[in-house]
Amino acid sequence: MIIKDAKIVLRNRIFDGDLQYERGKIKRIGKNLSGDEKISASGHYILPGAVDAHVHFRDPGGTQKEDFESGSIAALAGGVTTVMDMPSYSGPATTTIKALKAKLKLAKEKSCCDYALHFGATQNNFKEVKKAGKLCAGLKMFFSKSGGGMQLSTRKAIEKHFETFNRKKPVIIHCEEEEAIPENAEELAPSERATARSARAMMVGISKACILANGRKLHVAHATTAEEIDLAKSFPNVTCEVTPHHLFLSIKDLELLGNYGKTNPPLRREAERLALWNRLDSIDIIASDHAPHTRKEKESVSAPPGVPGVETMLPLMLTAVNDGKLSLVRLCQLMCSRPAEIFGLKKKGELAVGKDADFLIVDMNESWRLHEEDLHSKCGWSPFVNYGMKGKIRSVVLRGKEAYYDGKLLIKPGYGKLAR
Ligand code: DOR
Ligand code: ZN
């Protein structure tokens, strides 16, 4: 199959030409390619499928909020062809090899998009972590209670994991330091809570992680301020990520969103949000931290933190490209090639000969509005409902097969494969 006359987003430039793929792989990229089957993409862009390195699909343990099927359909609808799923907190927690293998089986049966799994660190699962090195993409560690009780609370345990886990793969850290969060933070109203659970708690955790890492690969999840990014990026072995909600929302939005905007780490002040956009050149990746919770949970007094995002992340960033905030080439580095590179997914993230034919056909000129009824996540809401977007994903191709077209899913659960 040949896609003709497209604007093809390569690693460092946009190439006007054709893309040919065969048996699920990209075969040729060039001018005037000839072959039997062709489709014209004149006027449209071809982007690599996005790779989201940070999603919580809640399967097993929280399938009333999301499961591998609903989460992966939401991913495809949002142009994400590969997800990396964070450890489940229960059902059982992804902190043993047995649980990891059971989750791999579950993803294989239910996922529509390609996937890799992250493993969870606990105070004492060192033997399991050592064995997990081959099977997972990264090791997730929490410095706060945010991660369903998976908190690492002693220096000894942190250091032991840093030494034990596969050196070629990153340890991913939720850096909010519990000791630096006021004890009453969770009793406060949304905007006071956001201020109390400060960026300082992130700075303390990032410093601790980077120093204890002693040169090993580390990945700082969801940095929220320019200062955190500068600190993390002053260490050559450390990569970092920013979420769309920290780029597009601030404490100001909590007035309307209430607990629907409650997340860890929290939204920051408007000035800090704006400053994040000036760091798009120094961060490594954008990842959604897709953390769905039901409406019922979000409307309760002790609402859990987390916002969904896997389906809206790319449309929001395409809109930012149209607003002149970054180039399409940079967007694809942040959301496709770099996440694949950091987590060792060799066939993903780039339009190049030999890579998996995972790509999106995008109309950059189409304006549209996000409607709640069009969302695919089981949670059924998004803080970005009613947002005006510009840049529409027309078609999503995964390993050479059209998986999503014009709002319709064209493949079945189980099509998704483990990405390595
Ligand atoms: O807001 C958050 N929600 N932060 C986390 O660290 C966990 C996540 C979740 O799993 O709901
Ligand atoms: Zn997360």
Short mmCIF file of C-alpha atoms and ligand atoms in Angstrom, two decimals:
data_model
loop_
_atom_site.label_atom_id
_atom_site.label_comp_id
_atom_site.label_asym_id
_atom_site.label_seq_id
_atom_site.Cartn_x
_atom_site.Cartn_y
_atom_site.Cartn_z
CA MET A 1 0.00 0.00 0.00
CA ILE A 2 1.23 3.49 -0.84
CA ILE A 3 0.01 6.75 0.67
CA LYS A 4 0.61 9.39 -2.00
CA ASP A 5 1.40 13.11 -1.86
CA ALA A 6 1.44 13.54 1.89
CA LYS A 7 3.40 15.81 4.17
CA ILE A 8 5.34 13.15 6.06
CA VAL A 9 6.67 14.14 9.48
CA LEU A 10 10.16 12.64 9.80
CA ARG A 11 12.46 12.89 12.80
CA ASN A 12 13.96 16.26 11.86
CA ARG A 13 11.91 17.63 8.96
CA ILE A 14 8.72 17.38 6.95
CA PHE A 15 9.04 15.53 3.66
CA ASP A 16 6.57 16.01 0.79
CA GLY A 17 6.14 12.61 -0.83
CA ASP A 18 4.85 9.06 -0.52
CA LEU A 19 5.00 6.36 2.13
CA GLN A 20 4.81 2.67 1.28
CA TYR A 21 4.13 -0.09 3.78
CA GLU A 22 3.95 -3.85 3.52
CA ARG A 23 3.26 -6.62 6.03
CA GLY A 24 2.89 -4.12 8.85
CA LYS A 25 6.22 -2.34 8.28
CA ILE A 26 7.28 0.84 6.54
CA LYS A 27 8.95 -0.22 3.29
CA ARG A 28 9.86 3.00 1.49
CA ILE A 29 9.54 6.74 1.88
CA GLY A 30 10.24 8.73 -1.28
CA LYS A 31 8.98 10.73 -4.24
CA ASN A 32 6.75 9.27 -6.97
CA LEU A 33 6.66 5.73 -5.56
CA SER A 34 4.83 3.28 -7.78
CA GLY A 35 2.81 0.20 -6.86
CA ASP A 36 -0.63 -1.33 -7.23
CA GLU A 37 -2.60 -0.04 -4.27
CA LYS A 38 -2.56 3.69 -3.62
CA ILE A 39 -4.48 6.25 -1.63
CA SER A 40 -4.04 9.96 -2.01
CA ALA A 41 -3.43 11.97 1.15
CA SER A 42 -3.00 15.23 -0.70
CA GLY A 43 -3.05 18.19 1.68
CA HIS A 44 -2.80 15.94 4.74
CA TYR A 45 0.01 15.20 7.14
CA ILE A 46 1.25 11.77 8.13
CA LEU A 47 2.50 11.57 11.71
CA PRO A 48 3.90 8.56 13.56
CA GLY A 49 1.34 7.03 15.94
CA ALA A 50 1.81 8.61 19.35
CA VAL A 51 3.48 6.64 22.15
CA ASP A 52 2.03 7.46 25.58
CA ALA A 53 4.51 6.37 28.23
CA HIS A 54 2.19 6.97 31.20
CA VAL A 55 -1.38 5.64 31.41
CA HIS A 56 -3.38 4.01 34.22
CA PHE A 57 -5.83 1.62 32.54
CA ARG A 58 -7.02 0.22 35.92
CA ASP A 59 -7.01 -3.36 34.69
CA PRO A 60 -7.09 -5.37 36.88
CA GLY A 61 -8.34 -3.77 40.09
CA GLY A 62 -10.35 -0.78 38.92
CA THR A 63 -12.22 -1.83 35.81
CA GLN A 64 -15.27 0.21 36.76
CA LYS A 65 -13.10 3.26 35.84
CA GLU A 66 -11.36 1.81 32.76
CA ASP A 67 -10.11 -1.49 31.40
CA PHE A 68 -7.68 -2.50 28.69
CA GLU A 69 -10.39 -2.52 26.07
CA SER A 70 -11.95 0.88 26.79
CA GLY A 71 -8.59 2.52 27.53
CA SER A 72 -6.98 1.26 24.33
CA ILE A 73 -9.97 2.37 22.23
CA ALA A 74 -9.71 5.84 23.80
CA ALA A 75 -5.97 5.76 22.95
CA LEU A 76 -6.58 4.94 19.28
CA ALA A 77 -9.31 7.56 19.02
CA GLY A 78 -6.73 10.06 20.24
CA GLY A 79 -4.00 8.95 17.82
CA VAL A 80 -2.06 6.96 20.42
CA THR A 81 -1.02 3.62 18.92
CA THR A 82 1.18 2.42 21.81
CA VAL A 83 0.61 2.89 25.53
CA MET A 84 2.78 2.07 28.51
CA ASP A 85 0.52 1.09 31.38
CA MET A 86 1.45 1.89 34.96
CA PRO A 87 1.34 -0.88 37.59
CA SER A 88 -2.12 -1.72 38.90
CA TYR A 89 -2.58 -0.95 42.59
CA SER A 90 -4.76 -3.99 43.30
CA GLY A 91 -6.47 -6.95 41.79
CA PRO A 92 -3.47 -7.85 42.30
CA ALA A 93 -0.87 -5.05 42.30
CA THR A 94 1.72 -5.31 39.50
CA THR A 95 4.55 -5.82 41.97
CA THR A 96 5.13 -9.57 41.50
CA ILE A 97 6.11 -11.55 38.41
CA LYS A 98 2.93 -13.56 38.74
CA ALA A 99 0.80 -10.41 38.61
CA LEU A 100 2.85 -8.99 35.74
CA LYS A 101 2.38 -12.16 33.70
CA ALA A 102 -1.35 -12.21 34.45
CA LYS A 103 -1.59 -8.59 33.32
CA LEU A 104 0.34 -9.32 30.12
CA LYS A 105 -2.21 -12.03 29.37
CA LEU A 106 -5.10 -9.72 30.06
CA ALA A 107 -3.66 -6.97 27.82
CA LYS A 108 -3.07 -9.51 25.06
CA GLU A 109 -6.72 -10.56 25.14
CA LYS A 110 -8.27 -7.12 25.50
CA SER A 111 -6.05 -4.41 24.08
CA CYS A 112 -6.85 -2.74 20.76
CA CYS A 113 -3.61 -0.73 20.64
CA ASP A 114 -0.03 -1.89 21.19
CA TYR A 115 1.26 -1.76 24.73
CA ALA A 116 4.11 -2.24 27.17
CA LEU A 117 3.83 -2.52 30.95
CA HIS A 118 5.64 -0.80 33.79
CA PHE A 119 6.36 -2.76 36.99
CA GLY A 120 5.83 -1.41 40.52
CA ALA A 121 8.46 -1.08 43.26
CA THR A 122 7.57 -1.75 46.90
CA GLN A 123 9.62 -1.59 50.11
CA ASN A 124 10.79 -5.16 49.66
CA ASN A 125 10.10 -6.70 46.21
CA PHE A 126 13.76 -6.60 45.08
CA LYS A 127 13.87 -10.19 43.79
CA GLU A 128 10.76 -9.64 41.71
CA VAL A 129 12.12 -6.33 40.39
CA LYS A 130 15.28 -8.07 39.26
CA LYS A 131 13.29 -10.64 37.29
CA ALA A 132 10.86 -8.05 35.90
CA GLY A 133 13.70 -6.28 34.09
CA LYS A 134 13.19 -8.37 30.96
CA LEU A 135 9.39 -8.20 30.84
CA CYS A 136 8.56 -4.57 31.55
CA ALA A 137 9.40 -1.16 30.03
CA GLY A 138 10.23 0.67 33.27
CA LEU A 139 10.04 0.42 37.06
CA LYS A 140 7.60 2.81 38.73
CA MET A 141 8.35 4.22 42.15
CA PHE A 142 6.29 6.61 44.29
CA PHE A 143 7.81 8.96 46.90
CA SER A 144 4.32 9.85 48.13
CA LYS A 145 1.17 7.98 49.12
CA SER A 146 -0.33 8.88 45.73
CA GLY A 147 0.21 5.46 44.21
CA GLY A 148 -2.34 3.29 45.97
CA GLY A 149 0.01 2.47 48.85
CA MET A 150 3.09 1.76 46.72
CA GLN A 151 5.16 4.38 48.53
CA LEU A 152 8.93 3.94 48.93
CA SER A 153 9.80 5.44 52.27
CA THR A 154 13.41 4.55 53.01
CA ARG A 155 16.63 5.52 51.31
CA LYS A 156 17.88 1.96 51.61
CA ALA A 157 14.98 0.52 49.62
CA ILE A 158 15.23 3.22 46.95
CA GLU A 159 18.96 2.64 46.49
CA LYS A 160 18.56 -1.11 46.40
CA HIS A 161 15.97 -0.82 43.61
CA PHE A 162 18.21 1.59 41.70
CA GLU A 163 20.96 -1.04 41.80
CA THR A 164 18.76 -4.06 41.19
CA PHE A 165 16.57 -3.01 38.28
CA ASN A 166 17.79 -3.53 34.67
CA ARG A 167 20.29 -0.68 34.07
CA LYS A 168 19.22 -0.31 30.45
CA LYS A 169 15.68 0.67 31.44
CA PRO A 170 14.54 3.71 33.40
CA VAL A 171 13.19 3.88 36.93
CA ILE A 172 10.18 6.21 36.64
CA ILE A 173 9.55 8.33 39.70
CA HIS A 174 6.50 10.08 41.04
CA CYS A 175 8.69 12.64 42.83
CA GLU A 176 6.27 14.36 45.21
CA GLU A 177 8.04 13.82 48.54
CA GLU A 178 5.56 12.79 51.25
CA GLU A 179 7.69 14.46 53.98
CA ALA A 180 7.35 17.80 52.17
CA ILE A 181 3.54 17.67 51.91
CA PRO A 182 1.60 19.26 54.82
CA GLU A 183 -0.35 16.66 56.80
CA ASN A 184 -3.67 18.47 56.32
CA ALA A 185 -3.31 18.87 52.52
CA GLU A 186 -5.98 16.29 51.72
CA GLU A 187 -8.56 18.04 53.90
CA LEU A 188 -8.30 21.33 51.99
CA ALA A 189 -10.54 22.70 49.23
CA PRO A 190 -9.22 22.03 45.67
CA SER A 191 -7.26 25.26 45.11
CA GLU A 192 -5.81 25.40 48.65
CA ARG A 193 -4.86 21.76 48.34
CA ALA A 194 -3.09 22.49 45.06
CA THR A 195 -1.03 25.22 46.68
CA ALA A 196 -0.23 23.16 49.79
CA ARG A 197 0.89 20.13 47.79
CA SER A 198 3.59 22.34 46.37
CA ALA A 199 6.14 22.29 43.58
CA ARG A 200 8.68 22.33 46.43
CA ALA A 201 7.63 18.77 47.31
CA MET A 202 8.52 17.83 43.73
CA MET A 203 11.87 19.65 43.94
CA VAL A 204 12.78 17.75 47.13
CA GLY A 205 11.89 14.40 45.52
CA ILE A 206 13.68 15.15 42.25
CA SER A 207 16.86 16.14 44.14
CA LYS A 208 16.69 12.96 46.21
CA ALA A 209 16.11 10.72 43.20
CA CYS A 210 18.80 12.29 41.03
CA ILE A 211 21.43 12.14 43.75
CA LEU A 212 20.66 8.57 44.84
CA ALA A 213 20.50 7.43 41.19
CA ASN A 214 24.27 7.63 41.01
CA GLY A 215 24.22 7.75 37.21
CA ARG A 216 21.57 5.11 36.50
CA LYS A 217 18.70 5.87 34.08
CA LEU A 218 15.88 7.80 35.75
CA HIS A 219 12.69 9.26 34.39
CA VAL A 220 10.89 12.04 36.27
CA ALA A 221 7.14 11.66 35.74
CA HIS A 222 4.91 14.71 35.36
CA ALA A 223 7.20 17.66 36.13
CA THR A 224 5.00 20.68 36.83
CA THR A 225 7.31 23.72 36.78
CA ALA A 226 10.26 25.07 34.81
CA GLU A 227 12.44 24.79 37.95
CA GLU A 228 11.74 21.06 38.28
CA ILE A 229 12.66 20.53 34.64
CA ASP A 230 15.88 22.52 34.96
CA LEU A 231 16.85 20.53 38.03
CA ALA A 232 16.10 17.14 36.45
CA LYS A 233 17.80 18.06 33.19
CA SER A 234 20.99 19.13 34.96
CA PHE A 235 21.65 15.38 35.34
CA PRO A 236 22.65 13.70 32.04
CA ASN A 237 21.13 10.35 33.05
CA VAL A 238 17.71 11.83 33.80
CA THR A 239 14.79 12.33 31.41
CA CYS A 240 11.56 14.08 32.20
CA GLU A 241 7.95 14.32 31.20
CA VAL A 242 5.18 16.91 31.25
CA THR A 243 1.43 16.19 31.07
CA PRO A 244 -1.11 17.98 28.89
CA HIS A 245 -3.15 18.95 31.97
CA HIS A 246 -0.22 20.86 33.47
CA LEU A 247 0.30 22.59 30.12
CA PHE A 248 -3.34 23.52 29.53
CA LEU A 249 -4.90 23.92 33.00
CA SER A 250 -4.02 25.88 36.12
CA ILE A 251 -5.35 26.51 39.64
CA LYS A 252 -7.61 29.11 38.05
CA ASP A 253 -9.53 26.31 36.32
CA LEU A 254 -10.25 24.56 39.64
CA GLU A 255 -13.00 27.10 40.31
CA LEU A 256 -15.06 25.47 37.56
CA LEU A 257 -13.60 21.98 37.60
CA GLY A 258 -13.59 21.42 41.36
CA ASN A 259 -12.51 17.85 42.10
CA TYR A 260 -12.56 17.03 38.36
CA GLY A 261 -9.32 19.01 38.24
CA LYS A 262 -7.87 17.32 41.33
CA THR A 263 -4.69 15.49 40.44
CA ASN A 264 -1.24 14.61 41.79
CA PRO A 265 0.95 16.52 41.38
CA PRO A 266 -1.67 19.29 41.41
CA LEU A 267 -2.29 21.98 38.83
CA ARG A 268 -0.06 25.01 39.36
CA ARG A 269 -0.54 28.78 39.19
CA GLU A 270 -1.17 30.38 35.82
CA ALA A 271 2.32 31.97 35.66
CA GLU A 272 3.92 28.58 36.32
CA ARG A 273 1.77 26.95 33.67
CA LEU A 274 2.80 29.54 31.09
CA ALA A 275 6.47 29.09 32.00
CA LEU A 276 6.17 25.34 31.27
CA TRP A 277 5.61 26.16 27.60
CA ASN A 278 9.06 27.79 27.53
CA ARG A 279 10.59 24.42 28.41
CA LEU A 280 9.30 22.44 25.43
CA ASP A 281 12.85 22.47 24.09
CA SER A 282 14.36 20.93 27.21
CA ILE A 283 11.81 18.31 28.29
CA ASP A 284 12.00 14.82 26.83
CA ILE A 285 8.40 13.76 26.42
CA ILE A 286 4.75 14.63 26.85
CA ALA A 287 2.72 11.82 28.43
CA SER A 288 -0.92 11.87 29.50
CA ASP A 289 -0.84 10.36 33.01
CA HIS A 290 -4.32 9.17 31.96
CA ALA A 291 -5.87 8.53 35.40
CA PRO A 292 -9.63 8.02 35.03
CA HIS A 293 -12.02 7.95 37.98
CA THR A 294 -15.81 7.63 37.85
CA ARG A 295 -18.06 10.67 38.19
CA LYS A 296 -19.40 9.23 41.41
CA GLU A 297 -15.89 9.13 42.88
CA LYS A 298 -15.06 12.61 41.62
CA GLU A 299 -18.24 13.99 43.17
CA SER A 300 -17.59 12.49 46.60
CA VAL A 301 -15.98 14.56 49.36
CA SER A 302 -12.78 12.56 49.36
CA ALA A 303 -12.48 12.46 45.55
CA PRO A 304 -9.42 10.54 44.31
CA PRO A 305 -6.79 12.50 42.35
CA GLY A 306 -6.35 11.98 38.60
CA VAL A 307 -7.67 13.16 35.24
CA PRO A 308 -8.15 11.23 32.00
CA GLY A 309 -6.03 12.38 29.05
CA VAL A 310 -4.99 9.67 26.59
CA GLU A 311 -7.71 10.64 24.11
CA THR A 312 -7.28 14.41 24.25
CA MET A 313 -3.50 14.80 24.51
CA LEU A 314 -2.65 14.75 20.81
CA PRO A 315 -5.62 16.90 19.67
CA LEU A 316 -4.65 19.52 22.27
CA MET A 317 -1.05 19.50 21.09
CA LEU A 318 -2.06 19.67 17.40
CA THR A 319 -4.08 22.73 18.36
CA ALA A 320 -0.97 24.17 20.04
CA VAL A 321 0.95 23.62 16.79
CA ASN A 322 -1.75 25.56 14.94
CA ASP A 323 -1.42 28.29 17.58
CA GLY A 324 2.30 28.55 16.83
CA LYS A 325 3.44 27.20 20.21
CA LEU A 326 5.66 24.44 18.75
CA SER A 327 6.42 22.80 15.41
CA LEU A 328 4.88 19.57 14.21
CA VAL A 329 8.36 18.05 14.06
CA ARG A 330 8.97 18.90 17.73
CA LEU A 331 5.53 17.54 18.68
CA CYS A 332 6.42 14.18 17.10
CA GLN A 333 9.74 14.08 18.91
CA LEU A 334 7.99 14.71 22.25
CA MET A 335 5.08 12.33 21.71
CA CYS A 336 6.43 9.62 19.40
CA SER A 337 10.15 9.13 18.86
CA ARG A 338 11.56 10.12 22.24
CA PRO A 339 9.16 8.07 24.42
CA ALA A 340 9.87 5.03 22.24
CA GLU A 341 13.60 5.64 22.53
CA ILE A 342 13.66 6.18 26.31
CA PHE A 343 11.71 2.97 26.96
CA GLY A 344 13.46 0.88 24.32
CA LEU A 345 10.54 0.29 21.92
CA LYS A 346 12.71 -0.10 18.85
CA LYS A 347 9.98 -0.49 16.23
CA LYS A 348 7.85 2.41 17.39
CA GLY A 349 7.69 6.19 17.29
CA GLU A 350 9.14 7.12 13.93
CA LEU A 351 8.33 7.10 10.24
CA ALA A 352 11.41 5.34 8.92
CA VAL A 353 12.06 2.26 6.79
CA GLY A 354 11.78 -0.95 8.84
CA LYS A 355 9.73 0.56 11.67
CA ASP A 356 6.17 -0.61 12.38
CA ALA A 357 3.65 1.05 10.07
CA ASP A 358 1.96 2.94 12.91
CA PHE A 359 0.81 6.28 11.59
CA LEU A 360 -1.93 8.89 11.58
CA ILE A 361 -3.43 10.82 8.71
CA VAL A 362 -4.14 14.28 10.03
CA ASP A 363 -6.00 17.26 8.63
CA MET A 364 -4.29 20.22 10.29
CA ASN A 365 -6.88 22.70 9.02
CA GLU A 366 -10.03 21.19 10.46
CA SER A 367 -11.52 22.94 13.48
CA TRP A 368 -13.78 20.94 15.78
CA ARG A 369 -15.12 20.86 19.32
CA LEU A 370 -14.68 18.10 21.88
CA HIS A 371 -18.04 16.64 22.91
CA GLU A 372 -18.50 14.44 25.93
CA GLU A 373 -20.57 11.87 24.01
CA ASP A 374 -17.66 11.30 21.62
CA LEU A 375 -15.27 10.19 24.37
CA HIS A 376 -14.32 6.52 24.64
CA SER A 377 -12.88 6.29 28.14
CA LYS A 378 -15.15 4.42 30.54
CA CYS A 379 -15.05 7.37 32.94
CA GLY A 380 -17.08 9.39 30.43
CA TRP A 381 -15.72 12.87 31.22
CA SER A 382 -12.79 15.08 30.41
CA PRO A 383 -11.66 18.46 31.76
CA PHE A 384 -11.35 19.53 28.12
CA VAL A 385 -14.98 19.04 27.05
CA ASN A 386 -16.15 21.93 24.85
CA TYR A 387 -12.59 22.92 23.99
CA GLY A 388 -12.16 24.16 20.45
CA MET A 389 -9.50 22.12 18.66
CA LYS A 390 -7.76 22.63 15.33
CA GLY A 391 -6.16 19.57 13.74
CA LYS A 392 -8.23 16.42 13.26
CA ILE A 393 -7.02 12.82 13.21
CA ARG A 394 -8.72 11.25 10.17
CA SER A 395 -7.25 7.78 10.21
CA VAL A 396 -5.15 5.68 12.58
CA VAL A 397 -3.07 2.83 11.15
CA LEU A 398 -1.49 0.28 13.48
CA ARG A 399 1.04 -2.21 12.05
CA GLY A 400 -0.33 -1.60 8.56
CA LYS A 401 -3.98 -2.07 9.45
CA GLU A 402 -6.46 0.78 9.63
CA ALA A 403 -7.57 0.61 13.25
CA TYR A 404 -9.67 3.75 13.53
CA TYR A 405 -11.30 5.89 10.88
CA ASP A 406 -13.58 8.85 11.20
CA GLY A 407 -14.85 7.98 14.65
CA LYS A 408 -15.13 4.23 14.03
CA LEU A 409 -13.09 1.38 15.46
CA LEU A 410 -12.10 -1.07 12.72
CA ILE A 411 -10.22 -3.71 14.68
CA LYS A 412 -11.15 -6.04 17.54
CA PRO A 413 -9.88 -6.30 21.11
CA GLY A 414 -6.83 -8.53 21.02
CA TYR A 415 -5.36 -6.86 17.93
CA GLY A 416 -2.95 -4.95 20.21
CA LYS A 417 0.45 -6.53 20.71
CA LEU A 418 3.22 -6.24 23.24
CA ALA A 419 5.72 -3.63 21.97
CA ARG A 420 9.40 -4.29 22.62
O1 DOR B 1 -3.42 12.15 40.15
C1 DOR B 1 -2.93 11.03 40.17
N1 DOR B 1 -3.67 9.94 39.91
N2 DOR B 1 -1.64 10.89 40.48
C2 DOR B 1 -1.10 9.67 40.70
O2 DOR B 1 0.06 9.61 41.02
C3 DOR B 1 -1.90 8.46 40.60
C4 DOR B 1 -3.04 8.68 39.71
C5 DOR B 1 -4.04 7.58 39.75
O3 DOR B 1 -3.65 6.43 39.60
O4 DOR B 1 -5.24 7.86 39.88
ZN ZN B 2 0.46 8.44 36.94
#
